[in-house]
Short mmCIF file of C-alpha atoms and ligand atoms in Angstrom, two decimals:
data_model
loop_
_atom_site.label_atom_id
_atom_site.label_comp_id
_atom_site.label_asym_id
_atom_site.label_seq_id
_atom_site.Cartn_x
_atom_site.Cartn_y
_atom_site.Cartn_z
CA MET A 210 111.61 97.61 117.17
CA ASN A 211 111.95 94.01 116.47
CA LEU A 212 109.47 90.89 116.06
CA THR A 213 109.40 90.33 119.66
CA ASP A 214 108.65 93.68 120.69
CA TRP A 215 105.78 93.79 118.02
CA HIS A 216 104.35 90.89 119.11
CA ARG A 217 104.59 92.05 122.51
CA THR A 218 102.68 95.10 121.91
CA ALA A 219 100.29 93.36 119.81
CA ARG A 220 99.48 90.76 122.34
CA SER A 221 99.10 93.48 125.33
CA LEU A 222 96.58 95.68 122.99
CA SER A 223 93.17 96.90 124.86
CA LEU A 224 91.17 96.71 121.74
CA GLY A 225 87.59 98.86 122.26
CA ASN A 226 84.58 96.59 120.71
CA ARG A 227 81.72 98.76 121.66
CA ALA A 228 80.18 101.91 119.52
CA VAL A 229 81.02 105.18 120.61
CA ILE A 230 77.69 107.29 120.61
CA GLY A 231 77.18 110.55 122.37
CA GLY A 232 80.30 110.43 124.10
CA ARG A 233 79.97 107.03 125.79
CA GLN A 234 80.76 103.19 124.97
CA VAL A 235 77.55 101.24 123.64
CA GLU A 236 76.62 97.63 122.96
CA ALA A 237 74.74 97.30 119.66
CA ARG A 238 71.10 97.89 120.80
CA SER A 239 70.31 94.20 119.13
CA GLY A 240 72.77 93.16 121.54
CA GLN A 241 74.77 91.48 118.12
CA GLY A 242 78.46 91.34 117.42
CA PHE A 243 80.80 90.35 114.96
CA ALA A 244 84.15 88.24 115.22
CA SER A 245 86.82 90.64 113.97
CA VAL A 246 89.62 88.26 112.62
CA ASN A 247 93.22 88.53 112.12
CA PRO A 248 93.88 87.55 108.72
CA ALA A 249 97.56 86.45 109.15
CA THR A 250 96.52 83.98 112.10
CA GLY A 251 92.77 83.38 111.58
CA GLU A 252 92.56 84.16 115.27
CA THR A 253 89.65 86.22 116.63
CA LEU A 254 90.53 89.48 117.94
CA ALA A 255 87.39 90.61 119.71
CA GLU A 256 83.67 90.26 119.49
CA VAL A 257 82.63 93.90 117.91
CA ALA A 258 79.24 95.65 118.49
CA ALA A 259 77.21 95.27 115.07
CA GLY A 260 75.99 98.22 114.74
CA ASP A 261 72.66 98.76 112.44
CA ALA A 262 69.92 100.82 111.61
CA GLU A 263 68.85 101.54 115.17
CA ASP A 264 72.62 102.28 116.27
CA ILE A 265 72.72 104.57 113.51
CA ASP A 266 69.67 106.29 114.42
CA ALA A 267 71.16 107.03 117.88
CA ALA A 268 74.01 108.08 116.50
CA VAL A 269 72.82 110.40 114.10
CA ALA A 270 70.74 112.06 116.73
CA SER A 271 73.41 112.21 118.79
CA ALA A 272 75.71 114.39 116.18
CA ARG A 273 72.43 116.40 115.60
CA ASN A 274 72.10 117.34 118.84
CA SER A 275 75.87 118.14 119.17
CA PHE A 276 75.38 120.11 116.00
CA GLU A 277 72.42 122.37 117.26
CA SER A 278 73.99 123.20 121.08
CA GLY A 279 77.07 124.47 119.00
CA ALA A 280 79.26 123.41 121.39
CA TRP A 281 81.56 122.69 118.04
CA SER A 282 79.72 124.19 115.28
CA ARG A 283 79.88 127.56 116.87
CA ARG A 284 82.71 127.43 118.51
CA ALA A 285 85.86 129.77 117.66
CA PRO A 286 87.71 128.42 114.63
CA VAL A 287 90.97 128.85 116.56
CA GLU A 288 89.85 126.64 119.59
CA ARG A 289 88.26 124.29 116.95
CA LYS A 290 92.35 124.16 116.01
CA LYS A 291 93.47 123.64 119.11
CA VAL A 292 91.32 120.58 119.98
CA LEU A 293 92.07 118.95 116.70
CA LEU A 294 95.88 119.39 116.86
CA ARG A 295 95.32 118.07 120.67
CA LEU A 296 94.06 114.77 119.54
CA ALA A 297 96.81 114.40 116.65
CA GLU A 298 99.39 114.95 119.69
CA LEU A 299 97.48 111.92 121.39
CA MET A 300 97.28 109.96 118.45
CA ARG A 301 101.48 110.67 118.05
CA ALA A 302 101.95 109.44 121.50
CA GLU A 303 99.70 105.97 120.65
CA LEU A 304 101.66 105.71 117.32
CA THR A 305 103.06 102.38 118.33
CA GLU A 306 100.09 100.70 119.30
CA LEU A 307 97.87 102.13 116.58
CA ALA A 308 100.26 100.74 113.70
CA ALA A 309 99.75 97.26 115.65
CA MET A 310 96.28 97.74 115.80
CA GLU A 311 96.04 97.94 111.97
CA SER A 312 98.69 95.48 111.50
CA VAL A 313 96.82 92.56 113.52
CA ASP A 314 93.11 94.17 112.02
CA MET A 315 93.70 93.68 108.37
CA GLY A 316 96.96 92.06 107.69
CA LYS A 317 99.02 95.47 106.62
CA LEU A 318 102.86 94.95 107.18
CA VAL A 319 103.54 96.76 110.76
CA ARG A 320 106.64 98.34 109.35
CA HIS A 321 104.37 100.22 106.82
CA ALA A 322 101.62 101.11 109.52
CA ALA A 323 104.36 102.39 111.70
CA GLY A 324 106.71 104.33 109.35
CA ASN A 325 104.18 105.41 106.59
CA ASP A 326 100.22 104.96 107.22
CA ILE A 327 99.67 106.02 110.83
CA PRO A 328 102.09 109.03 110.88
CA ALA A 329 100.46 109.93 107.56
CA ALA A 330 96.99 109.96 109.28
CA ILE A 331 98.39 112.28 111.80
CA ASN A 332 99.73 114.47 109.40
CA ILE A 333 96.77 114.79 107.64
CA LEU A 334 94.92 115.59 110.94
CA GLN A 335 97.32 118.02 111.66
CA TRP A 336 96.98 119.77 108.06
CA HIS A 337 93.32 120.23 108.22
CA ALA A 338 93.11 121.21 112.02
CA GLU A 339 95.67 123.86 110.96
CA GLU A 340 93.13 124.92 108.26
CA ALA A 341 90.12 125.54 110.48
CA ASP A 342 91.01 129.35 111.31
CA LYS A 343 92.29 129.94 107.74
CA VAL A 344 89.12 129.61 105.66
CA TYR A 345 88.07 133.31 104.60
CA ASP A 346 84.83 134.35 103.73
CA GLU A 347 83.97 136.62 100.32
CA MET A 348 81.78 139.79 99.83
CA ALA A 349 80.19 140.18 96.47
CA PRO A 350 81.19 143.11 94.30
CA LEU A 351 77.66 144.53 94.00
CA PRO A 352 76.33 148.32 93.91
CA GLU A 353 76.46 150.71 96.96
CA GLY A 354 73.77 149.95 99.53
CA ASN A 355 74.17 146.23 99.12
CA ALA A 356 76.54 144.23 101.11
CA ALA A 357 76.52 140.61 100.26
CA LEU A 358 78.17 138.30 102.84
CA ILE A 359 79.40 134.94 101.23
CA ARG A 360 80.12 132.73 104.01
CA ARG A 361 81.34 129.03 104.03
CA VAL A 362 79.33 127.19 106.63
CA PRO A 363 79.16 123.44 108.01
CA LEU A 364 76.53 121.50 106.38
CA GLY A 365 75.31 119.93 110.07
CA VAL A 366 75.78 115.99 110.46
CA VAL A 367 78.21 114.34 107.82
CA GLY A 368 77.93 110.39 107.48
CA ALA A 369 81.68 108.64 106.72
CA VAL A 370 81.55 105.40 105.38
CA VAL A 371 85.14 104.01 105.17
CA PRO A 372 87.20 100.65 103.80
CA TRP A 373 89.49 98.87 105.44
CA ASN A 374 92.65 99.04 103.22
CA PHE A 375 93.84 102.02 105.06
CA PRO A 376 91.22 101.84 107.98
CA LEU A 377 92.53 105.22 110.11
CA ASN A 378 94.02 107.39 107.08
CA MET A 379 90.43 106.67 105.09
CA ALA A 380 88.58 108.01 108.72
CA ILE A 381 90.82 110.98 108.88
CA TRP A 382 90.89 111.79 105.11
CA LYS A 383 86.88 112.44 106.03
CA CYS A 384 86.71 113.39 109.82
CA ALA A 385 89.17 115.90 109.65
CA PRO A 386 88.13 118.53 107.42
CA ALA A 387 84.44 117.62 108.37
CA LEU A 388 85.32 118.59 112.04
CA ALA A 389 87.58 121.58 111.13
CA ALA A 390 84.71 123.34 109.36
CA GLY A 391 82.32 122.44 112.45
CA ASN A 392 80.33 119.59 111.25
CA SER A 393 79.53 116.85 113.33
CA VAL A 394 79.89 113.27 112.06
CA VAL A 395 79.21 109.69 112.41
CA LEU A 396 81.49 107.48 111.11
CA LYS A 397 80.83 103.53 109.99
CA PRO A 398 84.53 102.17 109.46
CA ALA A 399 84.83 98.54 107.68
CA GLU A 400 83.75 95.50 109.75
CA GLN A 401 87.22 93.65 108.60
CA SER A 402 88.93 96.99 110.20
CA PRO A 403 87.03 98.73 113.08
CA PHE A 404 89.64 99.05 116.05
CA THR A 405 91.87 102.50 115.22
CA ALA A 406 88.48 104.22 114.36
CA LEU A 407 87.00 103.44 117.63
CA ARG A 408 90.19 104.10 119.59
CA LEU A 409 89.93 107.19 117.60
CA ALA A 410 86.66 108.16 119.09
CA GLN A 411 88.13 107.53 122.26
CA LEU A 412 90.81 109.77 121.57
CA ALA A 413 89.10 112.35 120.39
CA LEU A 414 86.80 112.80 123.47
CA ASP A 415 90.21 112.75 125.45
CA ALA A 416 91.18 115.69 123.38
CA GLY A 417 88.32 117.83 124.07
CA LEU A 418 85.89 117.11 121.46
CA PRO A 419 82.77 117.62 122.50
CA GLU A 420 80.38 114.56 123.06
CA GLY A 421 78.31 113.64 120.28
CA VAL A 422 80.78 115.26 117.54
CA LEU A 423 82.36 112.31 116.50
CA ASN A 424 80.46 109.01 116.51
CA VAL A 425 81.81 105.89 115.50
CA VAL A 426 79.37 102.62 114.87
CA PRO A 427 80.84 99.27 113.92
CA GLY A 428 78.79 97.32 111.51
CA PHE A 429 77.98 95.57 108.10
CA GLY A 430 78.00 97.61 105.14
CA GLU A 431 73.83 96.39 104.23
CA THR A 432 72.77 97.17 107.53
CA ALA A 433 74.52 100.00 109.46
CA GLY A 434 76.43 101.59 106.06
CA GLN A 435 73.05 101.61 104.38
CA ALA A 436 71.15 102.99 107.40
CA LEU A 437 73.46 105.71 107.07
CA GLY A 438 72.93 106.23 103.54
CA ARG A 439 69.44 106.07 103.51
CA HIS A 440 68.89 108.17 106.75
CA MET A 441 66.71 111.43 106.41
CA ASP A 442 68.76 113.69 108.80
CA VAL A 443 72.22 113.16 107.29
CA ASP A 444 72.92 115.98 105.40
CA CYS A 445 75.94 114.49 103.60
CA LEU A 446 77.79 111.39 103.26
CA ALA A 447 81.36 110.86 102.20
CA PHE A 448 82.37 107.30 101.04
CA THR A 449 85.41 105.57 100.23
CA GLY A 450 85.26 102.08 98.72
CA SER A 451 84.26 99.74 95.92
CA THR A 452 82.49 101.49 92.71
CA ALA A 453 79.39 98.91 92.95
CA VAL A 454 78.84 100.28 96.76
CA GLY A 455 79.49 104.38 95.96
CA ARG A 456 76.77 103.68 92.78
CA LEU A 457 74.58 102.44 95.85
CA PHE A 458 75.17 105.37 98.12
CA LEU A 459 73.75 107.30 94.87
CA LYS A 460 70.47 105.05 94.85
CA TYR A 461 70.10 106.00 98.65
CA ALA A 462 70.64 109.50 98.49
CA GLY A 463 67.91 110.15 95.38
CA GLU A 464 65.50 107.39 97.63
CA SER A 465 66.12 109.45 100.72
CA ASN A 466 66.51 113.23 101.35
CA MET A 467 68.88 113.84 98.32
CA LYS A 468 71.84 114.06 100.79
CA GLN A 469 75.19 115.01 99.20
CA VAL A 470 77.27 112.24 98.31
CA TRP A 471 81.01 112.27 97.62
CA LEU A 472 82.84 109.14 96.46
CA GLU A 473 86.05 107.95 96.32
CA CYS A 474 85.87 104.72 94.57
CA GLY A 475 87.94 102.07 92.66
CA GLY A 476 90.58 102.28 90.12
CA LYS A 477 92.84 100.36 87.35
CA SER A 478 95.65 102.67 87.32
CA PRO A 479 98.23 102.95 84.41
CA VAL A 480 101.60 103.28 84.70
CA ILE A 481 103.33 104.12 81.30
CA VAL A 482 107.23 103.32 80.89
CA PHE A 483 108.67 104.93 77.51
CA PRO A 484 111.87 104.03 76.20
CA ASP A 485 113.18 107.54 76.65
CA CYS A 486 113.16 107.07 80.96
CA GLY A 487 116.29 108.15 81.88
CA ASP A 488 116.36 105.63 85.31
CA LEU A 489 114.87 102.45 84.57
CA GLU A 490 115.96 101.07 87.86
CA ALA A 491 114.09 103.46 89.92
CA ALA A 492 110.87 103.33 87.73
CA ALA A 493 111.01 99.55 88.85
CA ASP A 494 111.38 100.16 92.28
CA GLN A 495 108.21 102.67 91.83
CA VAL A 496 106.37 100.22 89.76
CA SER A 497 106.87 97.24 92.13
CA SER A 498 105.99 99.62 95.63
CA GLY A 499 102.88 101.03 93.56
CA ILE A 500 101.63 97.39 92.89
CA PHE A 501 102.73 95.56 96.23
CA TYR A 502 102.33 98.05 98.68
CA ASN A 503 99.61 96.77 101.17
CA GLN A 504 99.53 93.81 98.76
CA GLY A 505 98.23 95.77 96.31
CA GLN A 506 94.95 96.62 98.06
CA VAL A 507 95.03 100.21 97.04
CA CYS A 508 92.84 102.01 95.22
CA SER A 509 95.19 103.79 93.32
CA ALA A 510 97.51 100.60 93.07
CA SER A 511 99.73 100.75 89.73
CA SER A 512 97.97 97.45 88.58
CA ARG A 513 98.63 98.23 84.59
CA LEU A 514 101.99 98.68 83.37
CA LEU A 515 102.21 99.90 79.69
CA VAL A 516 105.46 99.21 78.46
CA HIS A 517 107.14 100.05 75.41
CA GLN A 518 108.00 97.22 73.37
CA SER A 519 111.41 98.00 72.78
CA ILE A 520 112.09 97.69 76.80
CA GLU A 521 109.68 95.42 77.54
CA LYS A 522 111.87 92.21 78.38
CA THR A 523 114.36 94.55 79.84
CA PHE A 524 112.14 96.03 82.45
CA ILE A 525 110.12 92.94 83.34
CA ASP A 526 113.72 91.51 83.97
CA LEU A 527 114.03 94.31 86.43
CA LEU A 528 110.48 93.78 88.37
CA LEU A 529 111.37 90.02 88.68
CA LYS A 530 114.68 91.13 90.24
CA ARG A 531 112.70 93.37 92.98
CA LEU A 532 110.37 89.96 93.57
CA PRO A 533 112.44 88.82 96.72
CA ALA A 534 111.98 92.14 98.38
CA TYR A 535 108.38 91.44 98.28
CA GLN A 536 107.80 87.76 99.31
CA PRO A 537 104.72 86.94 102.28
CA GLY A 538 105.76 86.90 105.46
CA ASP A 539 104.49 87.70 109.12
CA PRO A 540 103.42 91.09 109.19
CA LEU A 541 104.31 92.14 112.29
CA ASP A 542 108.04 91.14 111.61
CA PRO A 543 109.79 94.37 110.34
CA LYS A 544 111.75 92.13 107.79
CA SER A 545 108.58 90.86 106.08
CA GLY A 546 108.22 92.06 101.92
CA LEU A 547 104.10 91.48 101.85
CA GLY A 548 101.46 91.19 104.77
CA ALA A 549 98.35 89.21 104.63
CA MET A 550 95.48 89.77 102.59
CA VAL A 551 92.41 91.60 104.59
CA GLU A 552 90.33 88.30 104.63
CA ALA A 553 90.29 84.62 103.24
CA LYS A 554 87.10 85.50 101.24
CA HIS A 555 88.97 88.58 99.68
CA ALA A 556 92.03 86.46 98.77
CA SER A 557 89.72 83.83 97.25
CA ASN A 558 88.54 86.63 94.99
CA VAL A 559 91.69 87.58 93.92
CA MET A 560 92.92 84.02 93.40
CA ARG A 561 90.10 83.61 90.97
CA PHE A 562 91.31 86.76 88.91
CA ILE A 563 94.64 84.90 88.67
CA ASP A 564 93.28 81.92 87.52
CA GLU A 565 91.46 84.22 84.80
CA GLY A 566 95.20 85.41 84.01
CA ARG A 567 96.27 82.24 83.61
CA ARG A 568 94.04 81.43 80.69
CA GLU A 569 94.48 84.98 79.37
CA ALA A 570 97.91 85.94 79.39
CA THR A 571 101.42 84.55 80.30
CA LEU A 572 102.29 83.97 84.23
CA VAL A 573 105.66 85.31 84.67
CA ALA A 574 105.89 85.29 88.34
CA GLY A 575 103.93 84.36 91.66
CA GLY A 576 100.50 83.57 91.53
CA LYS A 577 100.02 81.23 94.42
CA ALA A 578 98.27 81.41 97.43
CA VAL A 579 100.39 80.84 100.33
CA THR A 580 99.90 80.41 104.15
CA VAL A 581 102.63 81.58 106.27
CA GLY A 582 104.02 79.46 109.83
CA GLY A 583 100.68 77.35 108.22
CA LYS A 584 98.45 80.04 108.98
CA GLY A 585 96.47 82.49 107.09
CA SER A 586 95.71 84.11 103.95
CA PHE A 587 98.60 85.39 101.71
CA ILE A 588 99.09 85.61 97.83
CA GLU A 589 102.39 85.90 96.61
CA PRO A 590 103.61 89.08 94.35
CA THR A 591 102.35 88.07 91.01
CA ILE A 592 103.34 89.43 87.36
CA PHE A 593 101.28 88.65 84.34
CA ALA A 594 103.08 89.39 80.67
CA ASP A 595 101.33 89.48 77.32
CA VAL A 596 97.98 90.76 78.77
CA LYS A 597 95.58 92.24 76.09
CA PRO A 598 94.19 95.77 76.79
CA ASP A 599 90.69 94.45 76.55
CA SER A 600 91.04 90.90 79.02
CA THR A 601 89.48 91.01 82.20
CA ILE A 602 92.89 91.26 84.39
CA ALA A 603 93.55 94.50 82.22
CA ARG A 604 90.48 95.90 83.01
CA ASP A 605 88.87 94.86 86.26
CA GLU A 606 90.20 96.24 89.66
CA ILE A 607 91.87 93.11 91.38
CA PHE A 608 92.68 94.60 94.59
CA GLY A 609 95.55 92.18 95.20
CA PRO A 610 99.52 92.07 94.41
CA VAL A 611 99.04 91.39 90.79
CA LEU A 612 100.36 93.48 87.97
CA SER A 613 99.13 93.08 84.14
CA VAL A 614 101.88 94.05 81.89
CA ILE A 615 100.75 95.65 78.45
CA ARG A 616 103.37 96.28 75.58
CA PHE A 617 102.69 99.36 73.27
CA SER A 618 104.37 100.85 70.39
CA GLU A 619 103.24 104.31 69.93
CA GLU A 620 102.68 107.42 71.82
CA ASP A 621 98.97 107.85 71.06
CA GLU A 622 98.61 103.90 71.34
CA ALA A 623 99.54 103.90 75.22
CA ILE A 624 97.54 106.87 75.81
CA ARG A 625 94.39 105.38 74.27
CA ILE A 626 94.80 101.72 76.14
CA ALA A 627 95.62 104.06 79.64
CA ASN A 628 92.29 105.86 79.14
CA ASP A 629 90.05 102.81 77.88
CA SER A 630 88.64 102.13 81.41
CA ILE A 631 85.92 102.76 83.55
CA TYR A 632 88.20 104.18 86.01
CA GLY A 633 90.20 107.70 86.39
CA LEU A 634 91.95 107.67 89.72
CA ALA A 635 95.52 107.88 89.19
CA ALA A 636 98.23 107.36 86.00
CA SER A 637 101.86 107.60 86.13
CA VAL A 638 103.98 108.15 83.25
CA PHE A 639 108.01 107.52 83.10
CA THR A 640 110.13 110.09 80.72
CA ASP A 641 112.99 112.28 80.52
CA ASP A 642 111.30 114.02 77.60
CA LEU A 643 109.90 117.21 79.31
CA SER A 644 107.34 117.97 76.16
CA ARG A 645 106.39 114.26 76.47
CA ALA A 646 105.59 114.54 80.03
CA HIS A 647 103.31 117.74 79.49
CA ARG A 648 101.66 116.30 76.15
CA VAL A 649 101.08 112.66 77.89
CA SER A 650 99.94 114.29 81.18
CA ALA A 651 97.62 116.73 79.30
CA ARG A 652 95.86 113.70 77.83
CA LEU A 653 95.25 110.95 80.51
CA THR A 654 92.19 111.17 82.42
CA ALA A 655 92.94 110.87 85.85
CA GLY A 656 92.30 112.72 89.24
CA VAL A 657 96.33 112.67 89.81
CA VAL A 658 98.84 112.00 86.77
CA ALA A 659 102.36 111.29 88.71
CA VAL A 660 105.64 111.97 86.07
CA ASN A 661 108.59 109.83 87.09
CA VAL A 662 107.06 108.80 90.53
CA VAL A 663 103.86 106.31 91.32
CA ASP A 664 101.20 107.59 93.31
CA PRO A 665 102.53 110.33 95.47
CA VAL A 666 100.25 111.56 98.43
CA SER A 667 100.48 115.05 100.44
CA PRO A 668 97.73 116.67 102.55
CA ALA A 669 98.63 119.62 100.35
CA VAL A 670 97.44 117.97 97.14
CA PRO A 671 93.98 116.86 96.22
CA PHE A 672 93.18 113.32 95.66
CA GLY A 673 90.01 111.92 93.52
CA GLY A 674 89.15 110.58 90.60
CA PHE A 675 87.44 110.97 87.06
CA LYS A 676 84.71 108.61 85.68
CA GLN A 677 83.49 105.76 87.96
CA SER A 678 86.43 106.35 90.57
CA GLY A 679 84.20 108.95 91.83
CA SER A 680 83.31 112.70 92.56
CA GLY A 681 84.74 115.55 94.93
CA ARG A 682 88.41 115.36 96.00
CA ASP A 683 89.77 114.59 99.38
CA LEU A 684 93.03 115.96 101.01
CA SER A 685 94.04 119.73 100.19
CA ARG A 686 91.87 123.03 100.69
CA HIS A 687 89.41 121.40 98.29
CA ALA A 688 88.18 119.03 100.62
CA ILE A 689 86.46 120.96 103.24
CA GLU A 690 84.26 122.42 100.04
CA LYS A 691 82.53 118.69 100.48
CA TYR A 692 81.50 119.79 104.20
CA THR A 693 80.62 123.18 103.94
CA ALA A 694 77.91 124.84 101.83
CA LEU A 695 78.00 128.71 100.53
CA LYS A 696 75.48 130.87 102.51
CA THR A 697 74.97 134.19 101.56
CA THR A 698 73.68 136.93 103.73
CA TRP A 699 72.49 140.09 101.46
CA ILE A 700 72.27 143.39 103.27
CA ARG A 701 70.56 146.22 102.00
CA TYR A 702 71.91 149.43 103.49
CA ARG A 703 71.15 153.15 103.65
CA CYS A 704 73.13 155.29 101.57
P1 NAD B 920 83.49 98.12 100.11
O1 NAD B 920 82.82 98.89 98.85
O2 NAD B 920 83.05 96.31 100.00
O3 NAD B 920 83.04 98.62 101.45
C1 NAD B 920 83.65 99.93 101.69
C2 NAD B 920 82.51 100.47 102.94
O4 NAD B 920 81.20 100.28 102.47
C3 NAD B 920 82.52 99.68 103.92
O5 NAD B 920 82.85 99.97 105.38
C4 NAD B 920 81.50 98.54 104.16
O6 NAD B 920 81.06 98.07 105.02
C5 NAD B 920 80.48 99.58 103.53
N1 NAD B 920 79.40 98.95 102.58
C6 NAD B 920 79.35 97.71 101.95
N2 NAD B 920 78.18 96.96 101.38
C7 NAD B 920 77.40 98.44 101.46
C8 NAD B 920 75.90 98.73 101.31
N3 NAD B 920 75.37 97.89 100.67
N4 NAD B 920 75.38 99.84 101.85
C9 NAD B 920 76.74 100.70 102.31
N5 NAD B 920 77.41 100.60 102.87
C10 NAD B 920 78.34 99.27 102.45
O7 NAD B 920 84.94 98.53 99.69
P2 NAD B 920 86.28 97.69 100.45
O8 NAD B 920 86.28 96.00 99.85
O9 NAD B 920 86.01 98.15 101.83
O10 NAD B 920 87.46 98.33 99.93
C11 NAD B 920 87.67 98.44 98.66
C12 NAD B 920 87.48 98.89 97.66
O11 NAD B 920 87.59 100.68 98.08
C13 NAD B 920 88.27 99.65 96.13
O12 NAD B 920 87.48 99.14 95.56
C14 NAD B 920 89.14 100.27 96.28
O13 NAD B 920 89.53 100.68 95.02
C15 NAD B 920 88.20 101.60 97.13
N6 NAD B 920 88.89 102.58 97.82
C16 NAD B 920 89.07 103.75 96.85
C17 NAD B 920 89.69 104.81 97.58
C18 NAD B 920 89.93 106.05 96.64
O14 NAD B 920 90.25 107.00 97.46
N7 NAD B 920 89.31 106.13 95.53
C19 NAD B 920 90.47 104.62 98.76
C20 NAD B 920 90.60 103.24 99.22
C21 NAD B 920 89.79 102.03 98.73
#
């Protein structure tokens, strides 16, 4: 599709703006709403229901009723699979609209939404749907006369609170395994990006998901998010977002019903480029897309580049050559290289880091906030060199298109700098030496260490972090462990 087609699609979108609770679209009980703004133009897209504690109460009650009814929780796994696969098909049929929705909602490049993000969300849903009837239970090896059946059972009501950077993906990463396992869900999307989650709830009903099994309550973090985190009848809270808010969810659980809390939080992922890397051009391609994809608003963005001093200049030159492909433009234009920042407030935060970087290091490229066609919040792709490992731009998660380049001279030094972080989400190593690849990967503290590639994601591979990047894993067969409990039925029989 070309620019005109995408603009036409975006103009004709019908944006759901009410919560979906118990299978019905409802206004917030308070009657309050909030404006959802397109960050590329500043225009208000819709006034969206601002759910708060009362709406969360209603959604949790509806989720609990649906769970207890057994309409979903006790349905044969093969039947749950069919419904979720049907949902994936309905989403595929609306791929273009869903992609345009995410683009106008949070400034993402539409070619990325249509080419990567939305198809990935659908594939992940399909993968977990297929898993629904492939989870086997166990029997314990006990003496004769005893049979202990160890089953994986759904937890009940799962609360999911997700961020704005990959709105539909983050919702699917939580909802798909939770639903496949038989839970009911209350999902709170980020206030910056509610539309695809609301559409998901509607499509799920169309696919045959019973009413009340997937409830979506848009609203703010401190109100709706906190109410879900503190709710006494929520069994598990799955969160993706900042480390600061992840910490709050642990507190909410401790001060309420000790619900299980699973956190996918921030990162400051290192990429280490060794001089024995056989293809520096390919490495430069990976590093650039690793930091500039989605305007750097990616938890596992490769925001720290550790490059060996002997190839530092060559490698920075290779990165500079790639910058023309990452210039800000209209997110709906398939030729644009970089989309808008999610909102003006976030763009200002990123610019504060860039100002700090100007004091701490050498600005090599970018560094300016810009508009496109006189509108919106955009930031140039930015590279800092001579970055000291203990400086702010080397330590803090900036969540913008800002790369901090740190030079090193020894392998041990690179590992020490890479691990010297409160985060441990992802890391990459570029080398052609197999022994070095194994040796360094084994010593890096990160949930995923990628060799000769940056940030690969597949539904078949677990994703999540060490340290303050969180706990538990999304994706893969391990995700379902978060949404089930082991339940034993111990039977004594006569021999
Ligand atoms: P955020 O933590 O501000 O918000 C995330 C969600 O939490 C939103 O729905 C928000 O409304 C809610 N929230 C905010 N304050 C809250 C509060 N006081 N109580 C309860 N809920 C609250 O994060 P963000 O700015 O939307 O997203 C960016 C962050 O997400 C980054 O730190 C990024 O690294 C992280 N992230 C992590 C992963 C991962 O898988 N590890 C993936 C994507 C994003």
